[in-house]
CSV table of C-alpha atoms in Angstrom, one decimal:
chain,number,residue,atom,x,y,z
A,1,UNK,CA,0.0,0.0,0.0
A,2,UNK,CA,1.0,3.5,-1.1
A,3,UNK,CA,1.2,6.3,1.6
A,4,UNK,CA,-1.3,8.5,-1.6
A,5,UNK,CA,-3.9,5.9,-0.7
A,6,UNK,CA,-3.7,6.8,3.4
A,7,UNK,CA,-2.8,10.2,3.6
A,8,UNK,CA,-4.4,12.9,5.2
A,9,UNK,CA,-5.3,15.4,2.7
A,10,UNK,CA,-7.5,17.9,4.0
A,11,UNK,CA,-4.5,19.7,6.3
A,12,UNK,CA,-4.6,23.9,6.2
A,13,UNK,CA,-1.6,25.3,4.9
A,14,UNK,CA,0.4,28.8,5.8
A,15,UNK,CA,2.6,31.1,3.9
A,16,UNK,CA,5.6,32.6,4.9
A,17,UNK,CA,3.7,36.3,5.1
A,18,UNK,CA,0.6,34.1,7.2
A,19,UNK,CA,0.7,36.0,10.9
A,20,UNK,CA,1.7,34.0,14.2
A,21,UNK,CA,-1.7,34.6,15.6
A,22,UNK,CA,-3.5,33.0,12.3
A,23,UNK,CA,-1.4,30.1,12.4
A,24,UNK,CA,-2.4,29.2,16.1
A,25,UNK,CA,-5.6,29.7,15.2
A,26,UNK,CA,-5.6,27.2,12.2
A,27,UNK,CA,-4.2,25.2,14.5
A,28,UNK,CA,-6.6,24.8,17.0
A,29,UNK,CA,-9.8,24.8,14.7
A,30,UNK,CA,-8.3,21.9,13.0
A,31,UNK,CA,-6.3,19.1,15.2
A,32,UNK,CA,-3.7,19.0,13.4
A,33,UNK,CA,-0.3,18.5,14.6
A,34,UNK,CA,1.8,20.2,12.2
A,35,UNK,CA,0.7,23.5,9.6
A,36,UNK,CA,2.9,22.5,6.3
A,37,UNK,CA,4.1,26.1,5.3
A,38,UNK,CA,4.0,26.4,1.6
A,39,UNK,CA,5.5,29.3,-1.0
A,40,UNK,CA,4.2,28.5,-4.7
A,41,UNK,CA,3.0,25.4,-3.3
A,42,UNK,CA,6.3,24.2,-2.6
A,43,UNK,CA,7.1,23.4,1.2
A,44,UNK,CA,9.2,25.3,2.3
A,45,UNK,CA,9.0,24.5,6.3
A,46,UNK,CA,6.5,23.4,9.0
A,47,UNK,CA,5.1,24.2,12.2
A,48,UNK,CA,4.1,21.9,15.1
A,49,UNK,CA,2.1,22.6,18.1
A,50,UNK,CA,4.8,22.3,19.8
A,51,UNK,CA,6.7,25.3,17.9
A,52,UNK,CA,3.5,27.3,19.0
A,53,UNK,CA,3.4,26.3,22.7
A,54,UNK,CA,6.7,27.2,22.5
A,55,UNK,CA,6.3,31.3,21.1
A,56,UNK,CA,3.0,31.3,23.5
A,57,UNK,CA,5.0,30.3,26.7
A,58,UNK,CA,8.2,32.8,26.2
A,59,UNK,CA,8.0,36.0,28.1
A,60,UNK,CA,8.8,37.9,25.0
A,61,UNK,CA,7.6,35.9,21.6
A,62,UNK,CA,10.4,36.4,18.9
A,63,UNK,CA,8.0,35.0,15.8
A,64,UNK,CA,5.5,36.8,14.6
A,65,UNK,CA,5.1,35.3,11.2
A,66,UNK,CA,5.2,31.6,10.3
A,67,UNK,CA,8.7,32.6,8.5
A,68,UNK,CA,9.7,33.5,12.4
A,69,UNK,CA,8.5,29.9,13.5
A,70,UNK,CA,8.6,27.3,10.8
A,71,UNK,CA,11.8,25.1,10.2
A,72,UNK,CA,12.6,22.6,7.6
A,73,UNK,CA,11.2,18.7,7.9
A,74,UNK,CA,11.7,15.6,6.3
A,75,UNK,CA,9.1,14.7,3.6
A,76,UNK,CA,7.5,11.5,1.6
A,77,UNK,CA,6.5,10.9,-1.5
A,78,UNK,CA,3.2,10.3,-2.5
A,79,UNK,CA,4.7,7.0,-3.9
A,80,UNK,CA,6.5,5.8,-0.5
A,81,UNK,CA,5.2,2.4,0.8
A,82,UNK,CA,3.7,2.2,4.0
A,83,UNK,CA,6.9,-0.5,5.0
A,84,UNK,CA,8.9,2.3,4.1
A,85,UNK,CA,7.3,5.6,5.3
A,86,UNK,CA,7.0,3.4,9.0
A,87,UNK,CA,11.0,3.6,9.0
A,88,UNK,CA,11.3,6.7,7.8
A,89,UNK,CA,8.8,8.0,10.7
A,90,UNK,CA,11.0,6.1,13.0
A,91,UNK,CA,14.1,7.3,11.5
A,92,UNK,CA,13.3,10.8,12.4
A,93,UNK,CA,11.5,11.1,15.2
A,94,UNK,CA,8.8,12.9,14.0
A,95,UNK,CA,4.9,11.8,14.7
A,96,UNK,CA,3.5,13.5,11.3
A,97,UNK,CA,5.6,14.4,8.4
A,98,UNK,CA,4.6,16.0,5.3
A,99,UNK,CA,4.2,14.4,2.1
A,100,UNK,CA,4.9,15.8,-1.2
A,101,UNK,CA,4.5,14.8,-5.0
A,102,UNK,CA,7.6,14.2,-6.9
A,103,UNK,CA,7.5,17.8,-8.2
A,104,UNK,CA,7.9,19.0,-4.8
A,105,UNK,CA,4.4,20.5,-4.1
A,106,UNK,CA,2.7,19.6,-0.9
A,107,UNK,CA,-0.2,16.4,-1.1
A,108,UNK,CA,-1.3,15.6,2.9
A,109,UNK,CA,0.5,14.8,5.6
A,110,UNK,CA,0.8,11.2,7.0
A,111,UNK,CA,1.2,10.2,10.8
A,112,UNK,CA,2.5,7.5,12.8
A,113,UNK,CA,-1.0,6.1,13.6
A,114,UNK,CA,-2.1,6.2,9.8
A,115,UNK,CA,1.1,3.8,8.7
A,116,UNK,CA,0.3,1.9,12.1
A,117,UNK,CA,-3.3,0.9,11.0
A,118,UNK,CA,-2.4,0.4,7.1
A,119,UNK,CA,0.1,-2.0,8.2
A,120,UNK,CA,-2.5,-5.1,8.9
A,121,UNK,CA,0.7,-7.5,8.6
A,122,UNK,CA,3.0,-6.7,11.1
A,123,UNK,CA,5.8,-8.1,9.0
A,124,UNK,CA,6.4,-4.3,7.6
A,125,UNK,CA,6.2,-2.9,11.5
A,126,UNK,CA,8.8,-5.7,12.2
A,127,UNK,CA,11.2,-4.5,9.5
A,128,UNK,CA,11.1,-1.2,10.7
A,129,UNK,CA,11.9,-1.4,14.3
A,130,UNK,CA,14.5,-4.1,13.5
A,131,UNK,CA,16.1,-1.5,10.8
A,132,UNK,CA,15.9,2.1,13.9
A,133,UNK,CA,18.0,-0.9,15.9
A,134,UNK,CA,20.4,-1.9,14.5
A,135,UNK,CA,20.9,1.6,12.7
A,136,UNK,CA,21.3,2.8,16.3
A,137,UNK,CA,23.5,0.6,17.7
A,138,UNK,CA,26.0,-0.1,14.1
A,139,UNK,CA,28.3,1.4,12.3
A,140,UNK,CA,26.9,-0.5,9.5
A,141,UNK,CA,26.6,1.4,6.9
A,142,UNK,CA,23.5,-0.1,5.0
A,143,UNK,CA,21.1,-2.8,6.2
A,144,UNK,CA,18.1,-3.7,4.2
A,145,UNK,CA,15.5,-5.4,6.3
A,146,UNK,CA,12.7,-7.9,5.3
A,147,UNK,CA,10.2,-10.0,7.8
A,148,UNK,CA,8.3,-12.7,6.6
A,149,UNK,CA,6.3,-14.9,9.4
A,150,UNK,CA,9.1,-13.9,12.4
A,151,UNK,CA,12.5,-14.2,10.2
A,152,UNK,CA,14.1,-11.3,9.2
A,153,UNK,CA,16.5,-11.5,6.4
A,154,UNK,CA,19.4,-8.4,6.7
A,155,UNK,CA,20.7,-7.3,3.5
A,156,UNK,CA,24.2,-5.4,4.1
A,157,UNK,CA,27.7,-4.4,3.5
A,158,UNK,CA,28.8,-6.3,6.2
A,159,UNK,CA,32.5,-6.1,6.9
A,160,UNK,CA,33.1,-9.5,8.9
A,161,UNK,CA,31.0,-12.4,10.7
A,162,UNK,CA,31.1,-10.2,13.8
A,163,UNK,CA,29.2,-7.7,12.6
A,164,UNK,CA,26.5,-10.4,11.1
A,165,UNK,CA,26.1,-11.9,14.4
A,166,UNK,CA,25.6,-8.4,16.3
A,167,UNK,CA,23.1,-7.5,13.9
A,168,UNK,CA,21.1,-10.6,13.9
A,169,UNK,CA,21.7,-10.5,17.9
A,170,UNK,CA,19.8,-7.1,17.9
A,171,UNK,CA,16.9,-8.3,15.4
A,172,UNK,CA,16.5,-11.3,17.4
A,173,UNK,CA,16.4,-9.3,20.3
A,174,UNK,CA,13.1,-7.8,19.0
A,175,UNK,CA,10.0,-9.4,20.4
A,176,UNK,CA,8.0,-11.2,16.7
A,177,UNK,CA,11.5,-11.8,15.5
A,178,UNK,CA,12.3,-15.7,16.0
A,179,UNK,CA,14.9,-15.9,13.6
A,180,UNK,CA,17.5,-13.3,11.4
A,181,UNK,CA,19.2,-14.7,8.4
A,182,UNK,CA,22.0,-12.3,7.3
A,183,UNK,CA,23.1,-11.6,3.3
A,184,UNK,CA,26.2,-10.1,2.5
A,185,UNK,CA,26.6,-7.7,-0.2
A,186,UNK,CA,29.5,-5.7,-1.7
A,187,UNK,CA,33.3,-7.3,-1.6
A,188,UNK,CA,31.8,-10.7,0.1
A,189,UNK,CA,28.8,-11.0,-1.8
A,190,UNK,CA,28.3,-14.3,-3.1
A,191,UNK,CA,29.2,-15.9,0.6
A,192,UNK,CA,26.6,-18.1,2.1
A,193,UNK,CA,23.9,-16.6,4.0
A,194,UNK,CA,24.0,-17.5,7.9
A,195,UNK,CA,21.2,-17.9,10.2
A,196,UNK,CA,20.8,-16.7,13.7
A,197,UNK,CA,17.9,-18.3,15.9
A,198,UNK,CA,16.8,-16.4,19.1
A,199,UNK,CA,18.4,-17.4,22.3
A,200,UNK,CA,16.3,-19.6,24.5
């Protein structure tokens, strides 16, 4: 499933010009987390509650324009798979991000609990946590993840056995993960894959 066919695209938009004020107003008339702000209908930044809370609490507010407030944020593409899109959303932090066409110009916005529902298999949730780990934790480089029924299979350049073994160790150490096979790539592709079983 494509993040197009889940997106939320009925969020308000700001311009740079749009006032502070009008912003927190759009804001809380809508529920949204996050105003995309758009020049030519390009996105050019964003605006979270949080970013508002933020100028409401300060004893002297420094933005008064969604210019003063907004600041640049990841985006996905219209095309994105949901598999994708919940590692990306991991990846970054963020709870919404917005999503853009491949010309750039703003379509929706798409949030964690969207992906979350759309992802009836949890195969595609699996993946994702397994690739934030090990992302986290190595200094590998790139790790392509896959979960079909509980085994992962961890596509990377992986330098020695060592670093399979950690790897698999930290998919493994994911609860819905019963098994990690790793693949090498790169200078030792073409070596067998191995496969790790979770520690009983």
């Amino acid at each position: 499933m494509l993040i197009a066919e889940i997106m939320d695209t009925g969020v308000p938009s700001a311009q740079p010009d749009t006032p502070l004020d009008a912003v927190l107003a759009l804001a809380r008339s809508t529920h949204h987390g996050v105003v995309p702000v758009l020049a030519d209908n390009h996105l050019v930044g964003i605006i979270t509650t949080a970013d508002l809370l933020r100028e409401q609490v300060r004893p002297i507010p420094r933005a008064t324009t969604a210019a003063d407030a907004m600041h640049p944020s990841p985006t996905i593409r219209t095309t994105t798979t949901c598999g994708d899109a919940a590692r990306q959303l991991l990846g970054t932090g963020h709870g919404t991000l917005p999503v853009v066409t491949d010309r750039g110009s703003l379509a929706g916005t798409i949030d964690v609990r969207d992906v979350l529902l759309a992802l009836e298999p949890p195969d595609a949730l699996l993946a994702a946590r397994v690739g934030k780990l090990v992302a986290d934790h190595t200094h590998t480089s790139t790790v392509d993840c896959t979960v079909t029924n509980g085994l992962a299979i961890l596509t990377g350049d992986f330098t020695d056995p060592g670093q399979e073994r950690v790897t698999a160790a930290l998919a493994t150490s994911i609860p819905g993960i019963r098994a990690a096979r790793t693949k090498p790539v790169g200078n030792r592709q073409g070596e067998p894959t191995r496969l790790f079983g979770r520690r009983r």
